[in-house]
């Protein structure tokens, strides 16, 4: 007998069988409860990494476990295939992005199959396939018709090297996240999705996501950023225009001493035109825009500003308030104009001190006397209003609504709710993306591409040597005719943000071959929402928020009947090596293919599942891989050693078993309970595997102890078969082969999860610690249901205890039932 199983032959055998027989192909079955498990689909970069191995192993265990529990499981896979990285990589290699992408998909698909993952490959999608993005274009047009898409001019982050717009999150230290070149501001037209129309619903929906990590829910809540307060109009002195502000502190409005505008505010140009400050302000604006592009998303800039030369009027006081342009005011939040109250806002206070502006306290905290000239920091505490006209003497919290009511009555203010969330700019200026289905006509204006002309195809995508320059450089693409008047027209040359593709792919999986509609509602109603979604926490905001938005849009377009896409979310940790996340740049990458070649897919999977709980970072450890390999080989040898026992019948009458068999039978049921609980409660596969390892140890010890009779063959059979059933979701090739080796005529894939019998798992005996004067002097085995009086009696009768008592009569005996007896002498 070989000491090690032949993992290469075994894994090839079962993968071939799975590919031939397609046991994981699924369809709707109204008589079975469904379960939809999904890992975030990968970008086809060319190779899977250990992060993929961990992510997909987690999902596969869940899928296989749920099948064994009787669920109708859908477990699909596809490719997030569009995007600039593919385009850049293809350019470097002198090939077409389509050729490069599909070559990578083919390679990575083989790698995933080599891992033994139980995907329904008949549902595979690639977002760069016209059969996918034609429906995305249709959804775009339906959103346009519904008023959820619009075009506007905006200042964007532009990478001249990549020739594309970047989101703020993609600008790192002022440079492009891909090419590391400096980013610059640029004004251009772009298309936007009105995600803000769903801001309140997206916010309220977070309360229902009880299966999501609280950290992710909090991140989304902060990103949506709801604020309630007052909008108020400050008339510009000597002008018909107003500056509208939004404030959450209307109680401080009598303390306004200056106004701060964002550099992008549309009124800035009106305010400075023809004034002596105009050149200085324009120079400041340009410099600030550059600095904003180069700042990190969460970076707090040093506060700078410049006086515009203009004033506005505080409608509550009639005071003339100087208007500044300031670098810390965000056009994206509120109105892009901030009433500055330096006495009660630290940011405004620092600005006021820097530029020698007045500090006027109007909220006096309890037991404090604020004087503007002597303050060394803003006071943001509640208190009593002072110098606040008719509101003087009011509690600041109560005064907020009173001041709003006053402004509404006078016609210059109103209650207002605002959100930090901005509309989603989807325009990208590169080739490798889904074309936006819009036509521009000088006569008819903006025209949607007719539905019967979809998809708008990427030119040359079916030619490996075809042109793949940005669409605005391809005349054959953009020159067209107007669908309205038939005259000369021009196609939109922007492509959609790749986040659009990943915002609805989970729904397309439910009917991926339907040629009549993006989503077959009957199928979607059966399968959705996704029961368990798995991916990295780095997607907590953009991808997950956009998917929640898209789900609601698709609901309102009558494709779906759900509000939320993902019922439960698992954000797995990173794979760490040498103290850092595995990455090519750090030179610490471990190639999964090399591990699979050396140890096999099952060992690789087992290590990734056993090394850490899924939500924690996994520290790479070569010894851990070796340990996983040794464990499987140990199980292999144990089965080979006891192969004869598998011909015996299982004697399920617990009362007839001998002591050794009873102990192993009990341990087996305890293990079933522990493994089931570890998976059901929090997917802690590491503790589940540990429990099986303990059972294997006990089987090994019990069956090799020559001093006593071995467990009955039927119990050895039951325990070893249980090990295989419990391990199957983690190491499917190995378990299927061992299962077949034992003479089974059915596959484990069709075998139910072991039943847990709590009565069989209940301990018959327990160990009780016996102390003398608080020191442990002995341990005794007693019946699990023993009472306190009997525990005391057995403790006193123990020979070791008699020795320590030395004939002395106990002064006191303390009994902790089922745990401890402490004899005080």
C-alpha atoms as one frame of an Amber mdcrd trajectory, in Angstrom:
protein
   0.000   0.000   0.000   1.280   3.473  -0.879   1.678   5.897   2.035   0.285
   8.743  -0.065  -2.714   8.963  -2.333  -2.175   9.781  -6.021  -3.778  13.232
  -6.050  -2.969  13.918  -9.707  -4.760  10.827 -10.975  -7.648  11.190  -8.547
  -8.280  14.877  -9.241  -8.046  14.399 -13.015 -10.509  11.500 -12.804 -13.196
  13.391 -10.884 -12.788  16.649 -12.785 -13.265  14.744 -16.039 -16.387  13.091
 -14.629 -17.819  16.416 -13.432 -17.162  18.021 -16.795 -18.788  15.124 -18.647
 -21.827  14.616 -16.457 -22.402  18.262 -15.383 -23.780  17.458 -11.924 -23.816
  21.154 -10.979 -26.084  22.262 -13.804 -29.198  23.769 -12.250 -32.696  24.829
 -13.184 -35.665  26.187 -11.281 -37.488  23.613  -9.180 -40.502  24.994  -7.312
 -40.575  21.877  -5.119 -37.117  22.571  -3.692 -35.864  25.465  -1.647 -33.274
  27.419  -3.609 -29.896  28.679  -2.479 -27.878  31.180  -4.527 -24.202  31.383
  -3.581 -21.970  33.751  -5.521 -18.390  34.939  -5.323 -17.562  38.288  -6.929
 -16.572  37.402 -10.470 -12.933  37.960 -11.421 -11.268  40.308 -13.847  -9.497
  38.017 -16.348  -5.945  39.176 -15.708  -4.439  35.919 -16.902  -3.749  34.000
 -13.694  -5.631  33.262 -10.514  -3.875  34.135  -7.259  -4.152  32.867  -3.701
  -6.846  35.439  -2.960  -8.939  33.820  -5.704  -8.225  30.361  -4.289  -9.445
  31.414  -0.865 -12.496  33.287  -2.125 -13.670  30.539  -4.464 -12.906  27.731
  -2.010 -15.133  29.442   0.562 -17.959  29.731  -1.952 -17.536  26.159  -3.117
 -17.719  24.736   0.404 -20.965  26.624   0.965 -22.400  25.444  -2.359 -21.508
  21.777  -1.754 -22.717  21.904   1.852 -26.057  23.402   0.873 -26.557  20.753
  -1.812 -25.982  18.060   0.822 -28.606  19.799   2.976 -31.149  19.396   0.165
 -31.121  22.879  -1.369 -31.411  23.546  -5.099 -28.114  25.420  -5.410 -27.136
  27.856  -8.135 -23.401  28.568  -8.177 -22.396  30.424 -11.366 -19.135  31.913
 -12.635 -18.265  34.558 -15.208 -15.807  37.293 -16.115 -15.720  41.019 -15.420
 -13.965  41.425 -18.733 -14.102  45.063 -19.842 -11.798  47.794 -18.579  -8.659
  49.826 -19.100  -6.207  47.279 -17.608  -7.038  44.833 -20.409  -6.710  47.579
 -22.981  -3.340  48.708 -21.652  -2.017  45.165 -21.340  -3.087  44.388 -24.887
  -1.401  47.535 -26.203   1.877  46.563 -24.521   1.711  43.134 -26.143   0.611
  44.382 -29.555  -2.634  42.390 -29.525  -6.309  43.241 -29.507  -7.950  43.546
 -26.050 -10.554  40.960 -27.071  -7.885  38.426 -28.026  -5.944  39.066 -24.826
  -9.079  38.884 -22.671 -10.480  35.680 -24.146  -7.080  33.998 -23.975  -6.942
  34.857 -20.270 -10.495  33.660 -19.722  -9.680  30.287 -21.267  -6.575  29.904
 -19.103  -8.259  30.995 -15.881 -11.284  28.791 -16.563  -8.949  25.799 -16.737
  -7.334  26.896 -13.469 -10.718  27.138 -11.734 -11.746  23.730 -13.035  -8.442
  22.358 -11.729  -9.524  23.496  -8.265 -12.601  21.273  -8.444 -15.061  24.143
  -8.058 -18.706  23.151  -8.445 -19.798  25.852 -10.897 -22.652  25.599 -13.335
 -20.489  26.411 -16.343 -23.561  26.472 -18.604 -24.362  29.844 -17.007 -20.938
  31.360 -17.714 -20.947  34.961 -18.943 -18.292  37.430 -20.075 -19.276  41.097
 -19.892 -17.313  41.901 -23.065 -19.559  39.586 -25.069 -22.125  41.486 -27.197
 -24.711  38.996 -25.932 -24.235  40.599 -22.503 -23.688  44.277 -23.205 -26.526
  44.499 -25.749 -28.859  44.162 -22.748 -26.865  46.686 -20.786 -27.372  49.155
 -23.629 -31.095  48.420 -23.592 -31.255  49.034 -19.848 -29.396  52.338 -20.404
 -32.042  53.422 -22.936 -34.893  52.417 -20.626 -33.277  54.354 -17.788 -32.920
  57.348 -20.150 -36.618  57.151 -20.998 -37.451  56.982 -17.291 -35.375  60.116
 -16.537 -32.624  58.256 -14.693 -29.861  59.169 -17.165 -28.673  62.624 -18.147
 -25.717  64.386 -19.737 -23.954  67.382 -18.271 -20.677  69.275 -18.255 -18.485
  68.591 -15.266 -14.936  68.897 -14.000 -13.312  65.484 -14.040 -10.065  63.834
 -13.032  -8.237  63.310 -16.306  -5.262  61.017 -16.846  -3.604  62.126 -20.042
  -1.466  59.002 -20.210  -4.469  56.652 -20.046  -6.653  59.164 -21.902  -9.571
  58.624 -19.583 -11.567  59.992 -16.673 -10.840  58.636 -13.187 -13.092  58.442
 -10.168 -11.786  60.245  -7.058 -11.078  56.866  -5.510  -8.770  56.075  -8.443
  -6.535  59.087  -7.793  -3.757  58.191  -5.369  -1.384  60.922  -4.173  -2.363
  63.022  -7.167  -1.560  60.287  -9.648  -3.446  57.722 -11.687  -3.840  54.423
  -9.867  -2.917  52.519 -13.031  -0.017  54.368 -14.647   1.135  56.616 -11.757
   1.050  59.718 -13.952  -0.108  63.081 -12.546  -3.844  63.706 -12.845  -5.226
  67.028 -14.053  -8.676  68.664 -13.945 -10.583  68.852 -17.200 -14.048  70.112
 -18.086 -16.036  67.869 -20.395 -19.471  66.422 -21.005 -20.390  63.076 -19.560
 -23.318  60.769 -18.898 -24.657  60.269 -15.380 -26.983  57.826 -13.657 -29.326
  59.480 -11.146 -28.436  57.330  -8.180 -29.375  60.292  -5.972 -33.043  59.637
  -6.831 -32.660  56.496  -4.746 -30.533  57.998  -1.959 -33.160  57.778   0.777
 -34.268  54.282  -0.225 -30.654  53.090  -0.345 -30.110  54.559   3.107 -33.264
  53.083   4.618 -32.517  49.722   3.034 -29.338  49.413   5.077 -31.455  48.754
   8.158 -32.617  45.501   6.573 -29.149  44.181   5.722 -28.778  42.185   8.912
 -26.650  39.603   7.101 -23.995  42.166   6.147 -20.935  43.090   8.226 -21.695
  46.183  10.276 -18.482  47.742   9.003 -19.738  47.624   5.405 -23.175  48.953
   6.345 -21.556  51.862   8.195 -19.293  52.656   5.236 -22.292  52.821   2.908
 -24.302  54.872   5.380 -21.471  57.408   5.625 -20.996  57.448   1.864 -24.671
  58.257   1.298 -24.243  60.877   4.002 -27.709  62.176   4.809 -27.872  65.589
   6.480 -30.989  67.459   7.574 -31.133  71.180   8.134 -32.007  74.435   6.387
 -31.437  75.886   2.939 -31.218  79.680   3.023 -30.752  82.351   0.364 -28.143
  85.077   0.964 -28.722  87.895  -1.570 -25.556  89.124  -3.296 -25.003  92.807
  -2.614 -25.781  94.982  -5.645 -27.074  91.975  -7.615 -30.257  90.048  -8.351
 -28.506  86.748  -7.611 -28.623  84.742  -4.382 -26.073  82.432  -2.797 -27.984
  79.467  -1.431 -26.416  77.690   1.499 -27.269  74.520   3.357 -26.592  74.218
   7.081 -27.234  71.645   9.781 -26.733  74.420  12.369 -29.405  77.052  11.697
 -29.100  77.972  15.376 -25.733  79.634  14.550 -26.871  81.693  11.555 -26.697
  84.982  13.495 -22.949  84.319  13.903 -22.104  84.264  10.158 -19.108  86.528
   9.489 -18.094  85.402   5.978 -19.219  83.155   3.144 -17.093  80.367   1.590
 -17.660  79.096  -1.945 -16.239  76.056  -3.684 -13.898  76.926  -6.549 -16.320
  75.190  -8.964 -19.353  77.189  -7.780 -21.105  78.686 -10.842 -21.531  82.087
  -9.153 -17.794  82.599  -8.668 -17.372  83.817 -12.243 -20.269  86.253 -11.785
 -18.864  87.583  -8.509 -15.321  88.268  -9.716 -15.935  89.464 -13.268 -14.473
  92.926 -13.697 -13.224  93.215 -10.119  -9.600  93.901  -9.223  -9.467  90.521
  -7.463 -10.395  88.604 -10.658  -6.902  87.515 -11.741  -5.912  86.481  -8.222
  -9.097  84.453  -7.780  -8.750  82.717 -11.157  -5.167  81.748 -10.369  -6.285
  80.415  -6.983  -9.078  78.390  -8.615  -6.735  76.751 -11.113  -4.197  75.863
  -8.444  -6.896  74.477  -6.148  -8.370  72.310  -8.899  -4.950  70.786  -9.551
  -4.395  70.149  -5.843  -7.840  68.543  -5.528  -7.072  66.065  -8.297  -3.820
  65.140  -6.600  -5.179  64.774  -3.085  -6.233  61.468  -1.587  -9.974  60.956
  -1.076  -9.749  61.274   2.706  -6.941  63.847   2.807  -7.712  67.071   4.673
  -6.031  69.952   2.800  -4.463  72.947   4.490  -7.108  75.646   4.446  -6.620
  78.438   1.915  -8.903  81.027   0.435  -9.115  84.317  -1.420 -11.534  87.254
  -1.150 -13.693  87.711  -4.266 -14.305  91.402  -3.652 -18.036  90.692  -3.350
 -20.432  90.696  -0.415 -23.723  88.986   0.342 -26.426  89.880   2.858 -27.351
  87.734   5.852 -31.170  87.734   5.564 -31.553  87.312   9.327 -29.377  90.265
  10.334 -28.985  92.417   7.240 -25.185  92.320   7.737 -22.874  92.534   4.697
 -20.822  89.338   4.633 -17.584  89.085   2.616 -17.537  86.220   0.082 -14.415
  84.060  -0.176 -13.473  81.206  -2.439 -12.012  78.432  -0.262 -10.233  75.178
  -1.080 -11.982  73.152   1.611 -15.557  73.685   0.360 -16.861  70.770  -1.710
 -19.131  71.437  -4.648 -20.295  67.836  -4.312 -21.784  68.385  -0.852 -24.748
  70.611  -0.073 -24.822  73.602  -2.402 -21.098  74.296  -2.719 -21.562  77.370
  -0.514 -20.948  77.440   3.247 -22.099  80.092   5.684 -19.028  80.487   7.873
 -19.576  80.679  11.635 -16.031  80.650  13.064 -17.171  80.806  16.684 -18.943
  77.449  16.323 -17.118  75.540  13.573 -13.445  74.633  13.933 -12.700  74.698
  10.228 -14.226  78.147   9.888 -12.405  79.250  13.050  -9.005  78.294  11.649
  -9.787  80.071   8.382 -10.987  83.192  10.211  -7.842  83.416  12.345  -5.657
  82.911   9.269  -7.329  85.765   7.360  -8.164  88.046  10.338 -11.920  87.675
  10.028 -14.452  88.370  12.793 -15.397  85.624  15.262 -18.874  86.209  16.694
 -20.245  83.806  19.365 -24.015  83.268  19.276 -24.387  80.029  21.296 -23.253
  80.261  24.913 -22.557  76.815  26.471 -23.514  76.228  30.073 -21.027  77.685
  32.605 -18.940  79.339  29.857 -18.535  82.897  28.652 -17.406  83.110  25.028
 -15.701  86.200  23.658 -14.740  86.141  20.000 -11.397  87.912  20.332 -10.107
  85.607  23.064 -11.311  82.234  21.801  -8.556  79.765  20.894 -10.893  77.193
  19.357 -14.451  76.969  18.119 -17.191  76.000  20.575 -19.394  73.365  18.932
 -21.391  72.468  22.059 -25.106  73.224  22.468 -26.174  76.071  24.741 -28.283
  79.204  24.941 -28.556  81.613  22.013 -27.102  85.116  22.450 -27.063  88.059
  20.020 -29.613  86.176  17.917 -32.451  88.661  17.561 -35.843  87.291  18.582
 -34.298  83.888  19.325 -31.934  85.137  22.024 -32.328  83.137  25.207 -33.622
  80.006  23.466 -32.052  76.579  23.862 -29.967  76.021  20.748 -31.538  72.623
  19.935 -35.060  74.025  20.153 -34.059  77.148  18.260 -33.109  75.180  15.112
 -36.688  74.457  14.062 -37.900  77.885  15.185 -35.317  79.564  12.956 -36.263
  77.320  10.007 -39.940  78.165  10.519 -39.072  81.896  10.622 -37.093  81.621
   7.353 -39.932  79.757   5.659 -42.420  82.367   6.823 -40.226  85.182   5.461
 -39.629  83.313   2.181 -35.824  83.135   2.208 -35.305  79.682   3.764 -36.777
  76.222   4.094 -36.235  72.788   5.623 -33.912  70.767   3.472 -32.299  67.329
   3.341 -29.099  66.764   1.444 -26.874  63.801   0.747 -23.174  63.347   0.302
 -23.943  60.844  -2.446 -23.437  62.241  -5.935 -24.825  60.994  -9.237 -22.782
  58.281 -10.899 -20.659  59.472 -13.820 -20.402  56.509 -16.192 -18.575  57.999
 -19.204 -15.133  56.600 -20.041 -13.026  57.753 -22.964 -11.446  54.469 -23.999
 -12.119  51.593 -26.376 -12.550  48.466 -24.259 -15.981  49.022 -22.775 -19.674
  48.880 -23.662 -20.490  51.694 -26.140 -23.080  54.172 -24.902 -26.062  53.849
 -27.307 -26.527  57.537 -28.142 -26.411  59.477 -31.441 -25.904  63.234 -31.823
 -27.667  65.054 -34.648 -27.318  68.775 -35.368 -30.993  68.854 -36.323 -32.634
  66.447 -33.890 -30.239  66.770 -30.964 -29.525  63.788 -28.720 -31.113  60.605
 -30.063 -31.221  57.143 -28.474 -30.132  54.297 -30.699 -33.301  52.380 -31.697
 -33.699  49.123 -29.784 -33.739  47.063 -32.979 -30.243  48.387 -33.772 -28.728
  47.057 -30.548 -26.114  46.100 -29.721 -23.904  49.002 -30.744 -20.843  46.852
 -31.362 -17.275  47.688 -30.566 -15.515  47.939 -33.915 -12.910  45.260 -34.584
 -13.680  43.201 -31.479 -14.128  40.066 -33.600 -10.791  40.610 -35.362  -7.670
  39.696 -33.312  -5.689  42.207 -35.368  -8.434  44.816 -35.503  -8.091  48.470
 -34.520  -8.657  49.276 -30.866  -7.955  52.972 -30.608 -10.344  55.036 -28.463
 -13.687  55.335 -30.220 -13.355  59.073 -30.788 -10.383  58.256 -33.044 -12.332
  55.744 -35.153 -14.257  57.562 -37.849 -15.781  54.347 -39.208 -17.442  53.934
 -35.835 -18.729  57.384 -35.012 -19.935  58.534 -38.442 -23.554  57.428 -38.759
 -27.046  58.618 -39.679 -29.683  60.077 -37.415 -32.501  57.637 -36.578 -34.861
  60.606 -36.503 -34.253  62.564 -39.709 -31.854  60.305 -41.588 -29.251  63.042
 -41.835 -25.561  62.929 -40.953 -24.946  62.252 -37.295 -22.236  61.179 -34.861
 -22.237  58.312 -32.391 -21.367  58.796 -28.742 -17.726  57.722 -28.411 -17.648
  57.257 -24.639 -17.962  53.772 -23.221 -19.622  52.821 -19.952 -17.832  52.547
 -16.631 -17.075  48.860 -16.018 -18.905  49.090 -12.699 -22.092  49.110 -14.782
 -21.443  45.546 -15.967 -20.802  44.290 -12.440 -23.913  46.002 -11.073 -26.371
  43.527 -12.584 -24.439  40.391 -13.616 -25.857  38.416 -10.690 -29.336  38.883
 -12.191 -28.247  37.876 -15.703 -26.920  34.600 -14.303 -30.527  33.543 -13.653
 -31.266  33.433 -17.414 -27.912  33.891 -19.176 -28.975  32.416 -22.543 -32.274
  34.240 -22.922 -32.230  36.100 -26.247 -35.496  37.968 -25.695 -34.862  39.947
 -22.513 -32.021  40.951 -20.194 -33.594  39.083 -17.277 -36.317  36.465 -17.392
 -38.527  37.561 -14.527 -39.819  34.091 -13.644 -36.295  32.723 -13.274 -35.132
  35.812 -11.391 -38.085  35.566  -9.015 -37.106  31.999  -8.186 -33.358  32.509
  -7.718 -32.972  36.052  -6.408 -31.859  37.557  -4.145 -28.394  36.070  -3.820
 -28.423  34.219  -0.501 -24.673  34.426   0.115 -22.346  36.886  -1.620 -18.600
  36.636  -1.067 -15.845  39.138  -1.869 -13.318  41.625  -0.597 -14.164  44.541
   1.680 -12.499  46.879  -0.838 -15.786  46.682  -2.775 -17.812  47.837   0.229
 -18.873  51.115  -1.329 -18.745  51.359  -5.112 -19.625  47.889  -6.395 -22.021
  46.989  -3.608 -23.734  50.378  -3.586 -24.079  50.436  -7.372 -25.499  46.884
  -7.304 -28.077  47.935  -4.717 -28.991  50.935  -6.907 -29.225  48.836 -10.070
 -31.431  46.270  -8.359 -33.936  48.979  -7.542 -33.776  50.353 -11.083 -34.369
  46.880 -12.536 -37.260  46.471 -10.110 -38.801  49.704 -11.322 -38.270  48.591
 -14.938 -40.259  45.442 -14.023 -37.402  42.985 -14.460 -37.088  42.129 -10.764
 -39.382  41.947  -7.759 -36.744  42.420  -5.043 -35.236  45.483  -3.391 -31.852
  44.154  -2.292 -29.506  41.970  -4.368 -27.568  40.204  -1.594 -29.163  38.854
   1.584 -25.888  37.888   3.263 -22.405  39.239   2.626 -19.109  37.668   3.614
 -16.030  39.876   3.193 -13.054  37.549   3.299  -9.655  38.717   4.512  -6.530
  39.098   2.421  -3.753  36.563   1.938  -0.623  37.871   3.651   2.976  36.801
   3.101   6.057  38.320   4.722   3.823  40.810   6.539   2.217  42.261   3.410
  -0.633  41.495   1.023   0.498  39.215  -1.767   1.279  41.265  -4.876   3.601
  41.119  -7.846   5.116  44.483  -6.943   6.177  43.161  -3.524   7.599  39.958
  -4.993   5.751  37.796  -2.460   3.248  36.046  -4.728   2.672  32.305  -4.391
   1.383  30.764  -7.630  -1.611  28.492  -6.875  -0.826  26.419  -9.969   2.507
  25.439  -8.464   0.800  24.419  -5.224  -1.786  22.374  -7.086   0.941  20.701
  -9.121   2.969  19.823  -6.015   0.241  19.000  -3.486  -3.049  18.852  -5.362
  -6.139  21.023  -5.400  -7.642  19.461  -2.284  -4.579  20.194  -0.155  -4.487
  23.759  -1.507  -8.161  24.223  -0.720  -7.803  22.658   2.722  -4.951  24.977
   3.674  -6.800  28.107   2.536  -9.836  27.072   4.603  -7.999  25.858   7.705
  -5.389  28.605   8.146  -7.803  31.320   9.392 -11.501  32.194   9.750 -12.759
  33.567   6.408 -13.211  37.150   7.597  -9.641  37.341   8.932  -6.425  37.807
   6.961  -4.716  34.532   6.099  -0.986  34.429   6.834   0.835  32.333   4.249
   2.648  29.417   5.844   4.414  26.732   3.788   4.364  24.414   6.802   0.599
  24.797   6.887   0.337  23.447   3.350   2.551  20.508   4.303   0.368  19.890
   7.339  -2.796  19.837   5.221  -1.170  17.323   2.890  -0.118  15.094   5.799
  -3.639  15.133   7.204  -5.247  13.925   3.974  -2.657  11.210   3.585  -3.307
  10.145   7.166  -7.022   9.769   6.416  -6.104   7.843   3.266  -3.950   5.383
   5.216  -6.588   4.988   7.910  -9.231   4.036   5.339  -6.893   1.629   3.607
  -6.049   0.025   6.948  -9.700  -0.523   7.838 -11.037  -1.229   4.349 -12.493
  -4.532   5.565 -14.806  -2.831   8.034 -16.775  -1.208   5.196 -18.391  -4.544
   4.371 -20.052  -4.610   7.811 -23.549  -3.389   8.612 -23.952  -0.408  10.883
 -25.373  -1.386  14.232 -27.365   1.666  15.217 -28.427   0.297  18.604 -26.311
   2.483  20.869 -27.165   0.478  23.964 -25.467  -2.689  22.668 -22.089  -1.146
  21.918 -19.052  -1.856  24.020 -17.370   0.996  25.894 -14.751   1.739  23.248
 -17.276   1.660  20.414 -19.677   3.843  22.403 -16.977   6.424  22.971 -16.125
   6.610  19.264 -19.791   6.668  18.274 -20.379   9.535  20.705 -17.318  11.445
  19.435 -18.546  11.048  15.857 -21.909  12.612  16.664 -20.222  15.374  18.632
 -18.118  16.080  15.545 -21.179  16.204  13.307 -22.657  18.780  15.673 -19.489
  20.881  15.841 -18.898  20.898  12.086 -22.524  21.716  11.324 -22.535  24.550
  13.855 -19.238  25.970  12.552 -20.589  26.130   9.006 -24.118  27.265   9.810
 -23.235  29.970  12.327 -20.344  31.838  10.712 -18.620  29.716   8.044 -15.682
  29.056  10.345 -14.337  26.207   8.273 -11.120  26.259  10.287 -12.925  25.048
  13.414 -14.968  22.588  11.355 -11.798  21.041   9.935 -10.217  21.027  13.391
 -13.170  19.036  14.722 -12.746  16.407  11.981  -9.033  16.241  12.742  -9.854
  15.455  16.382 -12.195  12.679  15.264  -9.515  11.230  12.997  -7.117  11.262
  15.940  -9.573   9.367  18.098 -10.259   6.802  15.349  -6.524   6.308  14.932
  -5.850   5.930  18.658  -8.815   3.656  19.257  -7.971   1.376  16.349  -4.245
   1.065  17.133  -4.492   0.509  20.887  -3.450  -3.160  21.160  -4.060  -3.312
  24.891  -7.793  -3.195  24.431 -10.335  -4.406  21.966 -10.708  -2.189  18.878
 -14.070  -0.532  18.225 -16.602  -2.692  16.459 -16.211  -2.674  12.634 -19.626
  -1.102  12.164 -18.578   1.894  14.315 -15.259   2.264  12.509 -17.229   2.244
   9.266 -19.696   4.823  10.582 -16.948   7.131  11.887 -14.762   6.952   8.760
 -17.733   7.446   6.435 -18.793  10.437   8.542 -15.306  11.927   8.191 -15.592
  11.699   4.406 -19.069  13.233   4.356 -18.007  16.105   6.617 -14.816  16.783
   4.643 -16.412  16.460   1.220 -17.335  20.158   0.755 -13.718  21.112   1.552
 -11.806  18.373  -0.337 -14.229  16.907  -2.883 -11.867  14.896  -5.128 -10.230
  13.081  -2.227 -13.498  12.292  -0.479 -15.228  11.063  -3.640 -12.317   8.715
  -4.343 -12.169   7.390  -0.792 -15.960   6.994  -0.785 -15.765   4.933  -3.952
 -12.851   2.941  -2.525 -14.999   1.842   0.418 -17.431   0.202  -1.986 -20.101
   2.884  -2.195 -22.159   2.768  -5.385 -23.436   6.374  -5.163 -21.355   9.537
  -5.242 -20.974  11.847  -2.268 -22.458  14.651  -4.343 -25.801  12.927  -3.987
 -25.346  11.926  -0.350 -27.104  13.916   2.385 -25.287  15.671   5.178 -24.887
  13.460   8.278 -27.725  13.669  10.790 -26.796  14.934  14.228 -28.198  12.998
  17.191 -27.849  15.131  20.351 -28.684  12.141  22.554 -25.918  10.082  20.977
 -23.527  13.017  21.391 -24.288  13.445  25.087 -21.385  12.527  27.340 -22.049
   9.543  29.659 -19.063  10.320  31.834 -17.362  13.555  32.772 -14.089  14.425
  34.466 -14.385  16.178  37.827 -11.446  18.023  39.377 -10.867  17.361  43.095
  -8.988  19.947  45.156  -7.663  19.961  48.720  -7.442  23.468  50.125  -7.755
  24.891  46.625  -4.963  22.823  45.046  -5.705  20.184  42.423  -4.931  16.784
  43.902  -6.898  14.382  41.706  -9.361  13.914  38.832 -12.166  11.380  38.855
 -14.486  10.010  36.162 -18.137  10.219  37.130 -21.528   9.789  35.459 -22.605
  12.892  33.551 -25.895  13.069  35.479 -24.336  12.630  38.927 -25.755  14.715
  41.779 -23.683  16.857  44.171 -23.971  14.485  47.151 -22.620  11.580  45.089
 -19.787  13.741  43.707 -18.750  14.560  47.267 -18.861  10.880  48.280 -16.715
   9.712  45.307 -14.193  12.493  45.911 -13.700  11.490  49.535 -13.317   7.837
  48.513 -10.565   8.597  45.989  -7.238   7.076  47.098  -5.145  10.131  46.181
  -7.445  12.401  48.163  -7.302  10.089  51.187  -3.523  10.405  51.076  -3.664
  14.216  51.128  -6.287  14.372  53.868  -4.025  12.360  56.209  -7.016  11.312
  58.281  -8.140  14.905  58.912 -11.844  15.619  58.941 -12.915  18.151  56.314
 -14.062  21.507  57.646 -15.937  22.327  54.494 -16.646  20.740  51.116 -17.492
  22.935  48.142 -19.137  21.227  45.156 -19.552  22.815  41.714 -21.861  20.319
  40.052 -20.325  18.526  37.105 -17.001  20.336  37.454 -15.226  20.485  40.795
 -15.041  19.345  44.423 -12.896  21.447  46.815 -12.202  19.885  50.260 -11.118
  22.351  52.937  -9.263  20.905  55.954
